[in-house]
JSON list of C-alpha atoms and ligand atoms in Angstrom, two decimals:
[
{"chain": "I", "resi": 10, "resn": "UNK", "atom": "CA", "xyz": [-0.19, 0.06, 0.10]},
{"chain": "I", "resi": 11, "resn": "UNK", "atom": "CA", "xyz": [1.17, 3.58, -0.62]},
{"chain": "I", "resi": 12, "resn": "UNK", "atom": "CA", "xyz": [2.07, 6.21, 1.88]},
{"chain": "I", "resi": 13, "resn": "UNK", "atom": "CA", "xyz": [0.48, 9.77, 0.99]},
{"chain": "I", "resi": 14, "resn": "UNK", "atom": "CA", "xyz": [1.04, 12.72, 2.96]},
{"chain": "I", "resi": 15, "resn": "UNK", "atom": "CA", "xyz": [-1.68, 15.52, 2.50]},
{"chain": "I", "resi": 16, "resn": "UNK", "atom": "CA", "xyz": [-1.76, 19.09, 4.13]},
{"chain": "I", "resi": 17, "resn": "UNK", "atom": "CA", "xyz": [-2.46, 22.93, 3.27]},
{"chain": "I", "resi": 18, "resn": "UNK", "atom": "CA", "xyz": [-0.25, 25.41, 2.84]},
{"chain": "I", "resi": 19, "resn": "UNK", "atom": "CA", "xyz": [-2.16, 27.19, 5.92]},
{"chain": "I", "resi": 20, "resn": "UNK", "atom": "CA", "xyz": [-1.80, 27.38, 9.53]},
{"chain": "I", "resi": 21, "resn": "UNK", "atom": "CA", "xyz": [-5.72, 28.30, 9.41]},
{"chain": "I", "resi": 22, "resn": "UNK", "atom": "CA", "xyz": [-7.78, 26.22, 11.88]},
{"chain": "I", "resi": 23, "resn": "UNK", "atom": "CA", "xyz": [-10.73, 26.31, 9.21]},
{"chain": "I", "resi": 24, "resn": "UNK", "atom": "CA", "xyz": [-8.27, 26.03, 6.49]},
{"chain": "I", "resi": 25, "resn": "UNK", "atom": "CA", "xyz": [-9.98, 25.47, 3.16]},
{"chain": "I", "resi": 26, "resn": "UNK", "atom": "CA", "xyz": [-7.16, 24.30, 1.34]},
{"chain": "I", "resi": 27, "resn": "UNK", "atom": "CA", "xyz": [-6.57, 21.52, 4.23]},
{"chain": "I", "resi": 28, "resn": "UNK", "atom": "CA", "xyz": [-10.31, 20.55, 3.27]},
{"chain": "I", "resi": 29, "resn": "UNK", "atom": "CA", "xyz": [-9.33, 20.36, 0.17]},
{"chain": "I", "resi": 30, "resn": "UNK", "atom": "CA", "xyz": [-6.48, 18.42, 0.88]},
{"chain": "I", "resi": 31, "resn": "UNK", "atom": "CA", "xyz": [-8.37, 15.73, 2.91]},
{"chain": "I", "resi": 32, "resn": "UNK", "atom": "CA", "xyz": [-11.06, 15.74, 0.14]},
{"chain": "I", "resi": 33, "resn": "UNK", "atom": "CA", "xyz": [-8.67, 14.84, -2.40]},
{"chain": "I", "resi": 34, "resn": "UNK", "atom": "CA", "xyz": [-7.03, 12.36, -0.45]},
{"chain": "I", "resi": 35, "resn": "UNK", "atom": "CA", "xyz": [-9.82, 10.36, -0.03]},
{"chain": "I", "resi": 36, "resn": "UNK", "atom": "CA", "xyz": [-10.07, 9.92, -3.67]},
{"chain": "I", "resi": 37, "resn": "UNK", "atom": "CA", "xyz": [-6.81, 8.05, -3.51]},
{"chain": "I", "resi": 38, "resn": "UNK", "atom": "CA", "xyz": [-7.13, 4.14, -4.07]},
{"chain": "I", "resi": 39, "resn": "UNK", "atom": "CA", "xyz": [-5.07, 1.74, -1.64]},
{"chain": "I", "resi": 40, "resn": "UNK", "atom": "CA", "xyz": [-3.51, 3.91, 0.13]},
{"chain": "I", "resi": 41, "resn": "UNK", "atom": "CA", "xyz": [-2.40, 5.20, 3.66]},
{"chain": "I", "resi": 42, "resn": "UNK", "atom": "CA", "xyz": [-3.03, 9.02, 4.20]},
{"chain": "I", "resi": 43, "resn": "UNK", "atom": "CA", "xyz": [-1.25, 10.58, 6.58]},
{"chain": "I", "resi": 44, "resn": "UNK", "atom": "CA", "xyz": [-2.86, 14.57, 7.18]},
{"chain": "I", "resi": 45, "resn": "UNK", "atom": "CA", "xyz": [-0.50, 17.21, 8.47]},
{"chain": "I", "resi": 46, "resn": "UNK", "atom": "CA", "xyz": [-1.05, 20.11, 9.70]},
{"chain": "I", "resi": 47, "resn": "UNK", "atom": "CA", "xyz": [1.67, 22.82, 9.57]},
{"chain": "I", "resi": 48, "resn": "UNK", "atom": "CA", "xyz": [0.47, 24.14, 13.27]},
{"chain": "I", "resi": 49, "resn": "UNK", "atom": "CA", "xyz": [2.05, 20.52, 14.63]},
{"chain": "I", "resi": 50, "resn": "UNK", "atom": "CA", "xyz": [5.52, 21.80, 13.31]},
{"chain": "I", "resi": 51, "resn": "UNK", "atom": "CA", "xyz": [5.98, 25.44, 14.76]},
{"chain": "I", "resi": 52, "resn": "UNK", "atom": "CA", "xyz": [9.02, 27.10, 13.43]},
{"chain": "I", "resi": 53, "resn": "UNK", "atom": "CA", "xyz": [10.43, 30.17, 14.32]},
{"chain": "I", "resi": 54, "resn": "UNK", "atom": "CA", "xyz": [10.75, 32.70, 11.63]},
{"chain": "I", "resi": 55, "resn": "UNK", "atom": "CA", "xyz": [13.60, 31.60, 9.47]},
{"chain": "I", "resi": 56, "resn": "UNK", "atom": "CA", "xyz": [16.48, 34.19, 8.99]},
{"chain": "I", "resi": 57, "resn": "UNK", "atom": "CA", "xyz": [20.24, 33.27, 8.47]},
{"chain": "I", "resi": 58, "resn": "UNK", "atom": "CA", "xyz": [21.51, 34.78, 11.60]},
{"chain": "I", "resi": 59, "resn": "UNK", "atom": "CA", "xyz": [19.20, 32.66, 13.59]},
{"chain": "I", "resi": 60, "resn": "UNK", "atom": "CA", "xyz": [20.22, 29.40, 11.34]},
{"chain": "I", "resi": 61, "resn": "UNK", "atom": "CA", "xyz": [23.73, 30.06, 12.28]},
{"chain": "I", "resi": 62, "resn": "UNK", "atom": "CA", "xyz": [22.70, 30.25, 15.97]},
{"chain": "I", "resi": 63, "resn": "UNK", "atom": "CA", "xyz": [20.56, 27.26, 16.28]},
{"chain": "I", "resi": 64, "resn": "UNK", "atom": "CA", "xyz": [20.96, 25.45, 13.22]},
{"chain": "I", "resi": 65, "resn": "UNK", "atom": "CA", "xyz": [17.47, 23.52, 11.98]},
{"chain": "I", "resi": 66, "resn": "UNK", "atom": "CA", "xyz": [15.10, 22.98, 14.49]},
{"chain": "I", "resi": 67, "resn": "UNK", "atom": "CA", "xyz": [13.75, 19.06, 15.34]},
{"chain": "I", "resi": 68, "resn": "UNK", "atom": "CA", "xyz": [10.17, 20.22, 13.08]},
{"chain": "I", "resi": 69, "resn": "UNK", "atom": "CA", "xyz": [12.68, 20.57, 10.03]},
{"chain": "I", "resi": 70, "resn": "UNK", "atom": "CA", "xyz": [14.05, 17.08, 10.25]},
{"chain": "I", "resi": 71, "resn": "UNK", "atom": "CA", "xyz": [10.42, 15.62, 11.09]},
{"chain": "I", "resi": 72, "resn": "UNK", "atom": "CA", "xyz": [8.76, 17.18, 8.23]},
{"chain": "I", "resi": 73, "resn": "UNK", "atom": "CA", "xyz": [11.56, 15.90, 5.63]},
{"chain": "I", "resi": 74, "resn": "UNK", "atom": "CA", "xyz": [11.19, 12.61, 7.48]},
{"chain": "I", "resi": 75, "resn": "UNK", "atom": "CA", "xyz": [7.41, 12.66, 6.44]},
{"chain": "I", "resi": 76, "resn": "UNK", "atom": "CA", "xyz": [8.47, 13.73, 2.92]},
{"chain": "I", "resi": 77, "resn": "UNK", "atom": "CA", "xyz": [11.04, 10.74, 2.46]},
{"chain": "I", "resi": 78, "resn": "UNK", "atom": "CA", "xyz": [8.57, 7.83, 3.92]},
{"chain": "I", "resi": 79, "resn": "UNK", "atom": "CA", "xyz": [5.87, 9.13, 1.79]},
{"chain": "I", "resi": 80, "resn": "UNK", "atom": "CA", "xyz": [5.10, 7.72, -2.01]},
{"chain": "I", "resi": 81, "resn": "UNK", "atom": "CA", "xyz": [3.38, 10.91, -2.94]},
{"chain": "I", "resi": 82, "resn": "UNK", "atom": "CA", "xyz": [2.20, 14.32, -1.71]},
{"chain": "I", "resi": 83, "resn": "UNK", "atom": "CA", "xyz": [-0.84, 16.09, -1.94]},
{"chain": "I", "resi": 84, "resn": "UNK", "atom": "CA", "xyz": [-0.90, 19.82, -1.28]},
{"chain": "I", "resi": 85, "resn": "UNK", "atom": "CA", "xyz": [-3.17, 22.51, -1.44]},
{"chain": "I", "resi": 86, "resn": "UNK", "atom": "CA", "xyz": [-1.57, 25.92, -0.92]},
{"chain": "I", "resi": 87, "resn": "UNK", "atom": "CA", "xyz": [-3.47, 29.00, 0.67]},
{"chain": "I", "resi": 88, "resn": "UNK", "atom": "CA", "xyz": [-2.87, 32.34, -1.46]},
{"chain": "I", "resi": 89, "resn": "UNK", "atom": "CA", "xyz": [-2.22, 35.41, 0.34]},
{"chain": "I", "resi": 90, "resn": "UNK", "atom": "CA", "xyz": [-1.36, 38.29, -1.54]},
{"chain": "I", "resi": 91, "resn": "UNK", "atom": "CA", "xyz": [-0.80, 36.32, -4.44]},
{"chain": "I", "resi": 92, "resn": "UNK", "atom": "CA", "xyz": [1.86, 34.20, -2.96]},
{"chain": "I", "resi": 93, "resn": "UNK", "atom": "CA", "xyz": [2.22, 31.67, -0.62]},
{"chain": "I", "resi": 94, "resn": "UNK", "atom": "CA", "xyz": [0.95, 31.99, 3.07]},
{"chain": "I", "resi": 95, "resn": "UNK", "atom": "CA", "xyz": [3.66, 33.12, 5.47]},
{"chain": "I", "resi": 96, "resn": "UNK", "atom": "CA", "xyz": [3.43, 29.75, 7.56]},
{"chain": "I", "resi": 97, "resn": "UNK", "atom": "CA", "xyz": [3.87, 27.76, 4.01]},
{"chain": "I", "resi": 98, "resn": "UNK", "atom": "CA", "xyz": [7.29, 29.99, 2.94]},
{"chain": "I", "resi": 99, "resn": "UNK", "atom": "CA", "xyz": [8.53, 30.05, 6.61]},
{"chain": "I", "resi": 100, "resn": "UNK", "atom": "CA", "xyz": [8.55, 25.94, 6.42]},
{"chain": "I", "resi": 101, "resn": "UNK", "atom": "CA", "xyz": [9.91, 25.84, 3.00]},
{"chain": "I", "resi": 102, "resn": "UNK", "atom": "CA", "xyz": [12.63, 27.92, 3.63]},
{"chain": "I", "resi": 103, "resn": "UNK", "atom": "CA", "xyz": [13.62, 25.98, 6.78]},
{"chain": "I", "resi": 104, "resn": "UNK", "atom": "CA", "xyz": [13.31, 22.87, 4.63]},
{"chain": "I", "resi": 105, "resn": "UNK", "atom": "CA", "xyz": [15.33, 23.99, 1.54]},
{"chain": "I", "resi": 106, "resn": "UNK", "atom": "CA", "xyz": [18.02, 24.98, 3.91]},
{"chain": "I", "resi": 107, "resn": "UNK", "atom": "CA", "xyz": [18.14, 21.58, 4.94]},
{"chain": "I", "resi": 108, "resn": "UNK", "atom": "CA", "xyz": [17.56, 19.46, 1.71]},
{"chain": "I", "resi": 109, "resn": "UNK", "atom": "CA", "xyz": [17.17, 21.40, -1.59]},
{"chain": "I", "resi": 110, "resn": "UNK", "atom": "CA", "xyz": [15.78, 18.47, -3.24]},
{"chain": "I", "resi": 111, "resn": "UNK", "atom": "CA", "xyz": [12.90, 19.58, -0.77]},
{"chain": "I", "resi": 112, "resn": "UNK", "atom": "CA", "xyz": [10.25, 17.12, -2.35]},
{"chain": "I", "resi": 113, "resn": "UNK", "atom": "CA", "xyz": [12.78, 14.29, -2.95]},
{"chain": "I", "resi": 114, "resn": "UNK", "atom": "CA", "xyz": [11.30, 13.43, -6.78]},
{"chain": "I", "resi": 115, "resn": "UNK", "atom": "CA", "xyz": [7.96, 12.55, -5.05]},
{"chain": "I", "resi": 116, "resn": "UNK", "atom": "CA", "xyz": [4.69, 12.67, -7.15]},
{"chain": "I", "resi": 117, "resn": "UNK", "atom": "CA", "xyz": [2.74, 15.59, -6.14]},
{"chain": "I", "resi": 118, "resn": "UNK", "atom": "CA", "xyz": [-0.80, 16.71, -6.42]},
{"chain": "I", "resi": 119, "resn": "UNK", "atom": "CA", "xyz": [-0.36, 20.28, -6.30]},
{"chain": "I", "resi": 120, "resn": "UNK", "atom": "CA", "xyz": [-3.96, 22.23, -5.99]},
{"chain": "I", "resi": 121, "resn": "UNK", "atom": "CA", "xyz": [-5.12, 25.73, -4.32]},
{"chain": "I", "resi": 122, "resn": "UNK", "atom": "CA", "xyz": [-8.49, 27.16, -3.33]},
{"chain": "I", "resi": 123, "resn": "UNK", "atom": "CA", "xyz": [-9.84, 30.55, -1.97]},
{"chain": "I", "resi": 124, "resn": "UNK", "atom": "CA", "xyz": [-12.97, 32.44, -1.73]},
{"chain": "I", "resi": 125, "resn": "UNK", "atom": "CA", "xyz": [-12.71, 34.09, -4.64]},
{"chain": "I", "resi": 126, "resn": "UNK", "atom": "CA", "xyz": [-13.07, 33.40, -8.50]},
{"chain": "I", "resi": 127, "resn": "UNK", "atom": "CA", "xyz": [-8.98, 32.87, -9.31]},
{"chain": "I", "resi": 128, "resn": "UNK", "atom": "CA", "xyz": [-9.12, 30.02, -6.98]},
{"chain": "I", "resi": 129, "resn": "UNK", "atom": "CA", "xyz": [-5.15, 30.57, -6.12]},
{"chain": "I", "resi": 130, "resn": "UNK", "atom": "CA", "xyz": [-4.17, 30.63, -9.77]},
{"chain": "I", "resi": 131, "resn": "UNK", "atom": "CA", "xyz": [-0.99, 33.01, -8.61]},
{"chain": "I", "resi": 132, "resn": "UNK", "atom": "CA", "xyz": [0.16, 30.95, -5.72]},
{"chain": "I", "resi": 133, "resn": "UNK", "atom": "CA", "xyz": [-0.19, 27.91, -8.11]},
{"chain": "I", "resi": 134, "resn": "UNK", "atom": "CA", "xyz": [1.74, 29.41, -10.71]},
{"chain": "I", "resi": 135, "resn": "UNK", "atom": "CA", "xyz": [4.41, 30.11, -8.60]},
{"chain": "I", "resi": 136, "resn": "UNK", "atom": "CA", "xyz": [4.81, 26.69, -7.01]},
{"chain": "I", "resi": 137, "resn": "UNK", "atom": "CA", "xyz": [4.33, 25.39, -10.75]},
{"chain": "I", "resi": 138, "resn": "UNK", "atom": "CA", "xyz": [7.35, 27.37, -11.81]},
{"chain": "I", "resi": 139, "resn": "UNK", "atom": "CA", "xyz": [9.75, 26.82, -8.32]},
{"chain": "I", "resi": 140, "resn": "UNK", "atom": "CA", "xyz": [8.68, 23.32, -6.74]},
{"chain": "I", "resi": 141, "resn": "UNK", "atom": "CA", "xyz": [10.79, 21.39, -9.92]},
{"chain": "I", "resi": 142, "resn": "UNK", "atom": "CA", "xyz": [14.47, 22.97, -8.88]},
{"chain": "I", "resi": 143, "resn": "UNK", "atom": "CA", "xyz": [13.65, 21.42, -5.33]},
{"chain": "I", "resi": 144, "resn": "UNK", "atom": "CA", "xyz": [13.07, 17.80, -6.84]},
{"chain": "I", "resi": 145, "resn": "UNK", "atom": "CA", "xyz": [9.21, 17.98, -6.94]},
{"chain": "I", "resi": 146, "resn": "UNK", "atom": "CA", "xyz": [7.59, 15.50, -9.96]},
{"chain": "I", "resi": 147, "resn": "UNK", "atom": "CA", "xyz": [4.32, 17.57, -10.52]},
{"chain": "I", "resi": 148, "resn": "UNK", "atom": "CA", "xyz": [1.95, 14.81, -11.66]},
{"chain": "I", "resi": 149, "resn": "UNK", "atom": "CA", "xyz": [-1.33, 16.93, -12.13]},
{"chain": "I", "resi": 150, "resn": "UNK", "atom": "CA", "xyz": [-2.54, 20.57, -10.78]},
{"chain": "I", "resi": 151, "resn": "UNK", "atom": "CA", "xyz": [-6.22, 21.36, -9.93]},
{"chain": "I", "resi": 152, "resn": "UNK", "atom": "CA", "xyz": [-7.70, 24.70, -8.46]},
{"chain": "I", "resi": 153, "resn": "UNK", "atom": "CA", "xyz": [-10.93, 25.19, -6.97]},
{"chain": "I", "resi": 154, "resn": "UNK", "atom": "CA", "xyz": [-12.42, 29.08, -7.34]},
{"chain": "I", "resi": 155, "resn": "UNK", "atom": "CA", "xyz": [-15.30, 30.07, -5.16]},
{"chain": "I", "resi": 156, "resn": "UNK", "atom": "CA", "xyz": [-14.80, 27.59, -2.14]},
{"chain": "I", "resi": 157, "resn": "UNK", "atom": "CA", "xyz": [-17.79, 28.49, -0.56]},
{"chain": "I", "resi": 158, "resn": "UNK", "atom": "CA", "xyz": [-20.23, 28.13, -3.55]},
{"chain": "I", "resi": 159, "resn": "UNK", "atom": "CA", "xyz": [-18.44, 24.80, -4.65]},
{"chain": "I", "resi": 160, "resn": "UNK", "atom": "CA", "xyz": [-17.75, 22.97, -1.82]},
{"chain": "I", "resi": 161, "resn": "UNK", "atom": "CA", "xyz": [-19.79, 21.46, 1.23]},
{"chain": "I", "resi": 162, "resn": "UNK", "atom": "CA", "xyz": [-19.82, 18.39, 4.20]},
{"chain": "I", "resi": 163, "resn": "UNK", "atom": "CA", "xyz": [-16.25, 17.48, 3.18]},
{"chain": "I", "resi": 164, "resn": "UNK", "atom": "CA", "xyz": [-16.96, 17.48, -1.08]},
{"chain": "I", "resi": 165, "resn": "UNK", "atom": "CA", "xyz": [-16.93, 19.26, -3.83]},
{"chain": "I", "resi": 166, "resn": "UNK", "atom": "CA", "xyz": [-20.81, 20.08, -4.46]},
{"chain": "I", "resi": 167, "resn": "UNK", "atom": "CA", "xyz": [-19.80, 21.24, -8.33]},
{"chain": "I", "resi": 168, "resn": "UNK", "atom": "CA", "xyz": [-19.62, 18.29, -10.64]},
{"chain": "I", "resi": 169, "resn": "UNK", "atom": "CA", "xyz": [-17.44, 19.74, -13.40]},
{"chain": "I", "resi": 170, "resn": "UNK", "atom": "CA", "xyz": [-14.89, 20.77, -10.65]},
{"chain": "I", "resi": 171, "resn": "UNK", "atom": "CA", "xyz": [-15.31, 17.78, -9.12]},
{"chain": "I", "resi": 172, "resn": "UNK", "atom": "CA", "xyz": [-14.69, 15.31, -12.08]},
{"chain": "I", "resi": 173, "resn": "UNK", "atom": "CA", "xyz": [-11.86, 17.48, -12.82]},
{"chain": "I", "resi": 174, "resn": "UNK", "atom": "CA", "xyz": [-10.39, 17.17, -9.35]},
{"chain": "I", "resi": 175, "resn": "UNK", "atom": "CA", "xyz": [-10.86, 13.18, -9.80]},
{"chain": "I", "resi": 176, "resn": "UNK", "atom": "CA", "xyz": [-8.96, 13.08, -13.38]},
{"chain": "I", "resi": 177, "resn": "UNK", "atom": "CA", "xyz": [-6.05, 15.19, -11.31]},
{"chain": "I", "resi": 178, "resn": "UNK", "atom": "CA", "xyz": [-6.35, 12.63, -8.67]},
{"chain": "I", "resi": 179, "resn": "UNK", "atom": "CA", "xyz": [-5.90, 9.56, -11.25]},
{"chain": "I", "resi": 180, "resn": "UNK", "atom": "CA", "xyz": [-2.75, 11.28, -12.86]},
{"chain": "I", "resi": 181, "resn": "UNK", "atom": "CA", "xyz": [-1.14, 11.40, -9.54]},
{"chain": "I", "resi": 182, "resn": "UNK", "atom": "CA", "xyz": [-2.31, 7.81, -8.48]},
{"chain": "I", "resi": 183, "resn": "UNK", "atom": "CA", "xyz": [-0.65, 6.43, -11.98]},
{"chain": "I", "resi": 184, "resn": "UNK", "atom": "CA", "xyz": [2.47, 8.23, -10.92]},
{"chain": "I", "resi": 185, "resn": "UNK", "atom": "CA", "xyz": [2.88, 6.40, -7.69]},
{"chain": "W", "resi": 204, "resn": "FMN", "atom": "C1", "xyz": [-3.51, 38.45, 4.41]},
{"chain": "W", "resi": 204, "resn": "FMN", "atom": "C2", "xyz": [-4.21, 37.73, 3.32]},
{"chain": "W", "resi": 204, "resn": "FMN", "atom": "C3", "xyz": [-4.26, 37.94, 1.84]},
{"chain": "W", "resi": 204, "resn": "FMN", "atom": "C4", "xyz": [-5.00, 36.99, 1.34]},
{"chain": "W", "resi": 204, "resn": "FMN", "atom": "N1", "xyz": [-4.58, 37.14, -0.34]},
{"chain": "W", "resi": 204, "resn": "FMN", "atom": "C5", "xyz": [-5.57, 36.72, -1.54]},
{"chain": "W", "resi": 204, "resn": "FMN", "atom": "C6", "xyz": [-5.30, 36.84, -2.66]},
{"chain": "W", "resi": 204, "resn": "FMN", "atom": "O1", "xyz": [-4.27, 37.15, -2.94]},
{"chain": "W", "resi": 204, "resn": "FMN", "atom": "N2", "xyz": [-5.82, 36.11, -3.32]},
{"chain": "W", "resi": 204, "resn": "FMN", "atom": "C7", "xyz": [-7.20, 35.04, -2.97]},
{"chain": "W", "resi": 204, "resn": "FMN", "atom": "O2", "xyz": [-7.39, 34.45, -3.59]},
{"chain": "W", "resi": 204, "resn": "FMN", "atom": "N3", "xyz": [-7.49, 34.95, -1.37]},
{"chain": "W", "resi": 204, "resn": "FMN", "atom": "C8", "xyz": [-6.51, 35.69, -0.51]},
{"chain": "W", "resi": 204, "resn": "FMN", "atom": "N4", "xyz": [-6.96, 35.91, 0.29]},
{"chain": "W", "resi": 204, "resn": "FMN", "atom": "C9", "xyz": [-8.36, 35.07, 0.86]},
{"chain": "W", "resi": 204, "resn": "FMN", "atom": "C10", "xyz": [-7.80, 33.57, 1.23]},
{"chain": "W", "resi": 204, "resn": "FMN", "atom": "O3", "xyz": [-7.67, 32.72, 0.07]},
{"chain": "W", "resi": 204, "resn": "FMN", "atom": "C11", "xyz": [-8.89, 33.00, 2.28]},
{"chain": "W", "resi": 204, "resn": "FMN", "atom": "O4", "xyz": [-8.37, 33.46, 3.56]},
{"chain": "W", "resi": 204, "resn": "FMN", "atom": "C12", "xyz": [-8.31, 31.29, 2.13]},
{"chain": "W", "resi": 204, "resn": "FMN", "atom": "O5", "xyz": [-9.45, 30.78, 2.98]},
{"chain": "W", "resi": 204, "resn": "FMN", "atom": "C13", "xyz": [-7.22, 31.10, 2.52]},
{"chain": "W", "resi": 204, "resn": "FMN", "atom": "O6", "xyz": [-6.95, 29.23, 2.21]},
{"chain": "W", "resi": 204, "resn": "FMN", "atom": "P1", "xyz": [-6.85, 29.15, 4.18]},
{"chain": "W", "resi": 204, "resn": "FMN", "atom": "O7", "xyz": [-8.01, 28.92, 4.59]},
{"chain": "W", "resi": 204, "resn": "FMN", "atom": "O8", "xyz": [-6.63, 27.37, 3.41]},
{"chain": "W", "resi": 204, "resn": "FMN", "atom": "O9", "xyz": [-5.81, 28.89, 4.65]},
{"chain": "W", "resi": 204, "resn": "FMN", "atom": "C14", "xyz": [-6.10, 36.27, 1.43]},
{"chain": "W", "resi": 204, "resn": "FMN", "atom": "C15", "xyz": [-6.27, 36.49, 3.25]},
{"chain": "W", "resi": 204, "resn": "FMN", "atom": "C16", "xyz": [-5.49, 36.69, 3.86]},
{"chain": "W", "resi": 204, "resn": "FMN", "atom": "C17", "xyz": [-5.71, 36.49, 5.52]}
]
């Protein structure tokens, strides 16, 4: 059985991206799913001077171990001002300093959702162009706009978007 980790690029307790990541993970067949939450990997604000003083905090190694031990990653990014949330960027910066090949060649289902009509298109484009430098194998991408209108009770309610996600999950599954 394949090991999948799923998480949101958000530290919001009610993260819509976490809800989407959990739903997408539920569509993967024959897999052991581990849902991660950035709040369980608290890290100080990255800075080169702090890094010199303290090295990499333990949570960096812990998070990298989750990636290393997985067969695939489901990640849904929150968009803040057209970019990664500060919580995700901080984690990414710490991880990338310990391991430049941060995603370790694992297949990634890369997603974003937001309340607006663009569905996190900017942060998705940012990750699309950056993650491959960190050994990400982006298997499929999916964006859900207008989250409140299209998602309820843990599922996508709009059948067109739901079908699109299911196709993306199939592509991801093929690469596991
Ligand atoms: C500081 C801040 C900036 C935001 N900027 C954007 C944005 O650029 N584009 C967008 O679609 N939504 C933006 N939003 C709304 C977020 O998409 C919304 O808060 C969403 O719930 C974030 O995902 P999360 O619930 O997974 O954290 C912003 C929200 C915050 C708090």
